[in-house]
Amino acid sequence: ARAIAVEMALVGVRQIVIVNRDEGKGRGLADLLNGKVRDAAKGAFEAQAVGWAGDYAVPEGTHIVVNATSIGLFPDIDARLALDPQSLRPGMVAVDVIPNPPSTRFVRDARERGCDVVDGLAMLVGQGRIGIRHWTGIDPDEAVMRRALEEIFTP
C-alpha cells in the first residue's frame, strides 16, 4: 500500500484517502505522504486517513480505488472486501493487488459496475517485465507472461 500511494503522489495525484481498519497505520502513511512525498511531488497534495468500519462507501468524485489488502487471495477467493459495490461507478479505475486469482470478487464487482479494472495479475506481469528488461535487456511479451501465469493460477 505504501509503495502504491507514494508512486501515485509522485505522478501527480493530488489527494489520497487511506482507508484502514487500524487508524494509526493509516495515519502513519498519511503523515509520511504529507511530509516527504508532498515536498517531492512539488505541488498541491493532501493525504488523509479514515477508519474502516463496516462496508466502506467510495465517495462521489473518486477517480481511482486501490485494494491493497490480501482479501480475495488464493485459496480464499470468494472473500468479500468490506466495500459497498454500489459506490463503484462507471469510468472509475479499480485496481486490485491480488494476482491469484486475477478475478477477485472486488475485480468482478468493479467490472459489473462499469469500472476500468487493473487486476493484480496485470500488476505482477508488469513488474516482472520491468525486472526482466532491467536484468537481461530482453523486453518480454506481457501477453505470453500473463497466459503462462493464468495457467499456473487456474485450479
PDB file of C-alpha atoms in Angstrom:
ATOM      1  CA  ALA A   1       0.000   0.000   0.000  1.00  0.00           C
ATOM      2  CA  ARG A   2       2.809   2.385   0.878  1.00  0.00           C
ATOM      3  CA  ALA A   3       4.608   1.994  -2.460  1.00  0.00           C
ATOM      4  CA  ILE A   4       1.402   2.446  -4.447  1.00  0.00           C
ATOM      5  CA  ALA A   5       0.475   5.602  -2.515  1.00  0.00           C
ATOM      6  CA  VAL A   6       3.962   7.083  -2.915  1.00  0.00           C
ATOM      7  CA  GLU A   7       4.025   6.384  -6.661  1.00  0.00           C
ATOM      8  CA  MET A   8       0.563   7.883  -7.114  1.00  0.00           C
ATOM      9  CA  ALA A   9       1.627  11.032  -5.269  1.00  0.00           C
ATOM     10  CA  LEU A  10       4.808  11.361  -7.318  1.00  0.00           C
ATOM     11  CA  VAL A  11       2.959  11.119 -10.645  1.00  0.00           C
ATOM     12  CA  GLY A  12       0.567  13.907  -9.793  1.00  0.00           C
ATOM     13  CA  VAL A  13      -2.347  12.509  -7.809  1.00  0.00           C
ATOM     14  CA  ARG A  14      -3.497  15.457  -5.702  1.00  0.00           C
ATOM     15  CA  GLN A  15      -5.489  13.726  -2.975  1.00  0.00           C
ATOM     16  CA  ILE A  16      -5.236  10.262  -1.447  1.00  0.00           C
ATOM     17  CA  VAL A  17      -7.533   8.832   1.191  1.00  0.00           C
ATOM     18  CA  ILE A  18      -6.101   5.858   3.081  1.00  0.00           C
ATOM     19  CA  VAL A  19      -8.868   3.648   4.453  1.00  0.00           C
ATOM     20  CA  ASN A  20      -7.554   1.294   7.115  1.00  0.00           C
ATOM     21  CA  ARG A  21      -9.064  -0.693   9.971  1.00  0.00           C
ATOM     22  CA  ASP A  22      -6.078   0.371  12.048  1.00  0.00           C
ATOM     23  CA  GLU A  23      -6.392   4.155  12.056  1.00  0.00           C
ATOM     24  CA  GLY A  24      -2.881   4.503  13.480  1.00  0.00           C
ATOM     25  CA  LYS A  25      -1.335   2.711  10.499  1.00  0.00           C
ATOM     26  CA  GLY A  26      -3.453   4.737   8.088  1.00  0.00           C
ATOM     27  CA  ARG A  27      -2.497   7.978   9.824  1.00  0.00           C
ATOM     28  CA  GLY A  28       1.185   6.967   9.728  1.00  0.00           C
ATOM     29  CA  LEU A  29       1.043   6.515   5.963  1.00  0.00           C
ATOM     30  CA  ALA A  30      -0.861   9.795   5.520  1.00  0.00           C
ATOM     31  CA  ASP A  31       1.753  11.595   7.630  1.00  0.00           C
ATOM     32  CA  LEU A  32       4.555  10.119   5.504  1.00  0.00           C
ATOM     33  CA  LEU A  33       2.845  11.243   2.321  1.00  0.00           C
ATOM     34  CA  ASN A  34       2.086  14.704   3.691  1.00  0.00           C
ATOM     35  CA  GLY A  35       5.715  15.091   4.736  1.00  0.00           C
ATOM     36  CA  LYS A  36       8.469  13.980   2.419  1.00  0.00           C
ATOM     37  CA  VAL A  37       6.283  12.945  -0.506  1.00  0.00           C
ATOM     38  CA  ARG A  38       4.431  16.271  -0.601  1.00  0.00           C
ATOM     39  CA  ASP A  39       7.800  18.029  -0.924  1.00  0.00           C
ATOM     40  CA  ALA A  40       8.947  15.684  -3.707  1.00  0.00           C
ATOM     41  CA  ALA A  41       5.606  15.974  -5.549  1.00  0.00           C
ATOM     42  CA  LYS A  42       6.182  19.737  -5.931  1.00  0.00           C
ATOM     43  CA  GLY A  43       2.564  20.718  -5.869  1.00  0.00           C
ATOM     44  CA  ALA A  44      -0.710  20.742  -4.053  1.00  0.00           C
ATOM     45  CA  PHE A  45      -1.110  17.375  -2.387  1.00  0.00           C
ATOM     46  CA  GLU A  46      -3.023  16.047   0.578  1.00  0.00           C
ATOM     47  CA  ALA A  47      -3.304  12.625   2.172  1.00  0.00           C
ATOM     48  CA  GLN A  48      -5.796  11.797   4.856  1.00  0.00           C
ATOM     49  CA  ALA A  49      -6.610   8.667   6.827  1.00  0.00           C
ATOM     50  CA  VAL A  50     -10.073   7.417   7.693  1.00  0.00           C
ATOM     51  CA  GLY A  51     -11.143   4.450   9.771  1.00  0.00           C
ATOM     52  CA  TRP A  52     -12.654   1.453   8.063  1.00  0.00           C
ATOM     53  CA  ALA A  53     -15.667   0.094   9.894  1.00  0.00           C
ATOM     54  CA  GLY A  54     -18.349  -1.833   8.050  1.00  0.00           C
ATOM     55  CA  ASP A  55     -18.818  -1.508   4.308  1.00  0.00           C
ATOM     56  CA  TYR A  56     -16.875   1.493   3.059  1.00  0.00           C
ATOM     57  CA  ALA A  57     -18.733   3.640   0.535  1.00  0.00           C
ATOM     58  CA  VAL A  58     -16.375   5.154  -2.010  1.00  0.00           C
ATOM     59  CA  PRO A  59     -17.049   8.911  -2.001  1.00  0.00           C
ATOM     60  CA  GLU A  60     -18.512  10.628  -5.050  1.00  0.00           C
ATOM     61  CA  GLY A  61     -15.778  12.169  -7.188  1.00  0.00           C
ATOM     62  CA  THR A  62     -13.241   9.411  -6.526  1.00  0.00           C
ATOM     63  CA  HIS A  63     -11.249   8.533  -9.652  1.00  0.00           C
ATOM     64  CA  ILE A  64      -9.111   5.588  -8.506  1.00  0.00           C
ATOM     65  CA  VAL A  65      -9.821   2.872  -5.916  1.00  0.00           C
ATOM     66  CA  VAL A  66      -6.988   0.521  -4.940  1.00  0.00           C
ATOM     67  CA  ASN A  67      -7.489  -2.667  -2.954  1.00  0.00           C
ATOM     68  CA  ALA A  68      -4.109  -3.150  -1.268  1.00  0.00           C
ATOM     69  CA  THR A  69      -5.384  -5.770   1.200  1.00  0.00           C
ATOM     70  CA  SER A  70      -4.909  -9.544   0.967  1.00  0.00           C
ATOM     71  CA  ILE A  71      -8.690 -10.084   0.851  1.00  0.00           C
ATOM     72  CA  GLY A  72      -9.507 -12.445  -2.009  1.00  0.00           C
ATOM     73  CA  LEU A  73      -6.073 -14.053  -2.224  1.00  0.00           C
ATOM     74  CA  PHE A  74      -5.999 -17.777  -3.062  1.00  0.00           C
ATOM     75  CA  PRO A  75      -7.309 -20.008  -1.501  1.00  0.00           C
ATOM     76  CA  ASP A  76      -9.887 -17.605  -0.006  1.00  0.00           C
ATOM     77  CA  ILE A  77     -11.002 -16.490  -3.465  1.00  0.00           C
ATOM     78  CA  ASP A  78     -14.610 -15.653  -2.611  1.00  0.00           C
ATOM     79  CA  ALA A  79     -13.752 -13.423   0.343  1.00  0.00           C
ATOM     80  CA  ARG A  80     -15.645 -10.164   0.183  1.00  0.00           C
ATOM     81  CA  LEU A  81     -13.913  -6.835   0.631  1.00  0.00           C
ATOM     82  CA  ALA A  82     -15.907  -4.678   3.067  1.00  0.00           C
ATOM     83  CA  LEU A  83     -16.706  -2.143   0.380  1.00  0.00           C
ATOM     84  CA  ASP A  84     -20.112  -1.080  -0.876  1.00  0.00           C
ATOM     85  CA  PRO A  85     -20.054  -2.225  -4.528  1.00  0.00           C
ATOM     86  CA  GLN A  86     -22.864   0.230  -5.325  1.00  0.00           C
ATOM     87  CA  SER A  87     -20.403   3.057  -4.625  1.00  0.00           C
ATOM     88  CA  LEU A  88     -18.211   1.940  -7.555  1.00  0.00           C
ATOM     89  CA  ARG A  89     -19.137   3.947 -10.639  1.00  0.00           C
ATOM     90  CA  PRO A  90     -18.575   3.670 -14.396  1.00  0.00           C
ATOM     91  CA  GLY A  91     -15.292   5.205 -15.502  1.00  0.00           C
ATOM     92  CA  MET A  92     -13.710   4.876 -12.061  1.00  0.00           C
ATOM     93  CA  VAL A  93     -10.400   2.991 -12.150  1.00  0.00           C
ATOM     94  CA  ALA A  94     -10.414  -0.020  -9.804  1.00  0.00           C
ATOM     95  CA  VAL A  95      -7.050  -1.606  -9.021  1.00  0.00           C
ATOM     96  CA  ASP A  96      -6.508  -4.843  -7.119  1.00  0.00           C
ATOM     97  CA  VAL A  97      -3.064  -6.006  -5.985  1.00  0.00           C
ATOM     98  CA  ILE A  98      -4.151  -9.672  -5.688  1.00  0.00           C
ATOM     99  CA  PRO A  99      -2.607 -11.669  -8.576  1.00  0.00           C
ATOM    100  CA  ASN A 100      -4.087 -15.070  -7.702  1.00  0.00           C
ATOM    101  CA  PRO A 101      -6.849 -15.280  -8.666  1.00  0.00           C
ATOM    102  CA  PRO A 102      -6.780 -12.492 -11.254  1.00  0.00           C
ATOM    103  CA  SER A 103     -10.538 -12.059 -10.962  1.00  0.00           C
ATOM    104  CA  THR A 104     -11.223 -11.439  -7.286  1.00  0.00           C
ATOM    105  CA  ARG A 105     -14.677 -10.597  -6.049  1.00  0.00           C
ATOM    106  CA  PHE A 106     -13.609  -6.924  -5.928  1.00  0.00           C
ATOM    107  CA  VAL A 107     -12.495  -7.100  -9.586  1.00  0.00           C
ATOM    108  CA  ARG A 108     -15.757  -8.763 -10.607  1.00  0.00           C
ATOM    109  CA  ASP A 109     -17.838  -6.187  -8.702  1.00  0.00           C
ATOM    110  CA  ALA A 110     -15.868  -3.327 -10.277  1.00  0.00           C
ATOM    111  CA  ARG A 111     -16.298  -4.726 -13.805  1.00  0.00           C
ATOM    112  CA  GLU A 112     -20.033  -5.243 -13.237  1.00  0.00           C
ATOM    113  CA  ARG A 113     -20.318  -1.587 -12.153  1.00  0.00           C
ATOM    114  CA  GLY A 114     -18.516  -0.339 -15.308  1.00  0.00           C
ATOM    115  CA  CYS A 115     -15.144   0.489 -13.771  1.00  0.00           C
ATOM    116  CA  ASP A 116     -11.904   0.346 -15.718  1.00  0.00           C
ATOM    117  CA  VAL A 117     -10.107  -2.512 -13.951  1.00  0.00           C
ATOM    118  CA  VAL A 118      -6.433  -3.279 -13.421  1.00  0.00           C
ATOM    119  CA  ASP A 119      -6.157  -6.686 -11.797  1.00  0.00           C
ATOM    120  CA  GLY A 120      -3.289  -7.903  -9.660  1.00  0.00           C
ATOM    121  CA  LEU A 121      -2.050 -10.269 -12.346  1.00  0.00           C
ATOM    122  CA  ALA A 122      -1.533  -7.322 -14.704  1.00  0.00           C
ATOM    123  CA  MET A 123       0.456  -5.608 -11.972  1.00  0.00           C
ATOM    124  CA  LEU A 124       2.567  -8.730 -11.363  1.00  0.00           C
ATOM    125  CA  VAL A 125       3.253  -9.169 -15.080  1.00  0.00           C
ATOM    126  CA  GLY A 126       4.203  -5.501 -15.419  1.00  0.00           C
ATOM    127  CA  GLN A 127       6.629  -5.761 -12.504  1.00  0.00           C
ATOM    128  CA  GLY A 128       8.100  -8.961 -13.944  1.00  0.00           C
ATOM    129  CA  ARG A 129       8.551  -7.370 -17.356  1.00  0.00           C
ATOM    130  CA  ILE A 130      10.422  -4.418 -15.859  1.00  0.00           C
ATOM    131  CA  GLY A 131      12.670  -6.766 -13.862  1.00  0.00           C
ATOM    132  CA  ILE A 132      13.466  -8.979 -16.853  1.00  0.00           C
ATOM    133  CA  ARG A 133      14.217  -5.941 -19.035  1.00  0.00           C
ATOM    134  CA  HIS A 134      16.415  -4.417 -16.323  1.00  0.00           C
ATOM    135  CA  TRP A 135      18.458  -7.548 -15.649  1.00  0.00           C
ATOM    136  CA  THR A 136      18.656  -9.078 -19.136  1.00  0.00           C
ATOM    137  CA  GLY A 137      17.934  -6.309 -21.639  1.00  0.00           C
ATOM    138  CA  ILE A 138      15.177  -8.507 -23.092  1.00  0.00           C
ATOM    139  CA  ASP A 139      11.729  -6.936 -23.433  1.00  0.00           C
ATOM    140  CA  PRO A 140       9.383  -9.892 -22.839  1.00  0.00           C
ATOM    141  CA  ASP A 141       5.859 -10.173 -24.243  1.00  0.00           C
ATOM    142  CA  GLU A 142       3.385  -9.367 -21.455  1.00  0.00           C
ATOM    143  CA  ALA A 143       0.611 -11.399 -23.123  1.00  0.00           C
ATOM    144  CA  VAL A 144       2.784 -14.528 -23.079  1.00  0.00           C
ATOM    145  CA  MET A 145       3.723 -13.915 -19.450  1.00  0.00           C
ATOM    146  CA  ARG A 146       0.084 -13.404 -18.461  1.00  0.00           C
ATOM    147  CA  ARG A 147      -1.103 -16.570 -20.231  1.00  0.00           C
ATOM    148  CA  ALA A 148       1.597 -18.632 -18.510  1.00  0.00           C
ATOM    149  CA  LEU A 149       0.616 -17.277 -15.087  1.00  0.00           C
ATOM    150  CA  GLU A 150      -3.099 -17.778 -15.759  1.00  0.00           C
ATOM    151  CA  GLU A 151      -2.360 -21.457 -16.485  1.00  0.00           C
ATOM    152  CA  ILE A 152      -0.467 -21.747 -13.204  1.00  0.00           C
ATOM    153  CA  PHE A 153      -3.058 -19.858 -11.150  1.00  0.00           C
ATOM    154  CA  THR A 154      -6.144 -21.563 -12.592  1.00  0.00           C
ATOM    155  CA  PRO A 155      -7.194 -24.513 -10.379  1.00  0.00           C
TER     156      PRO A 155
END
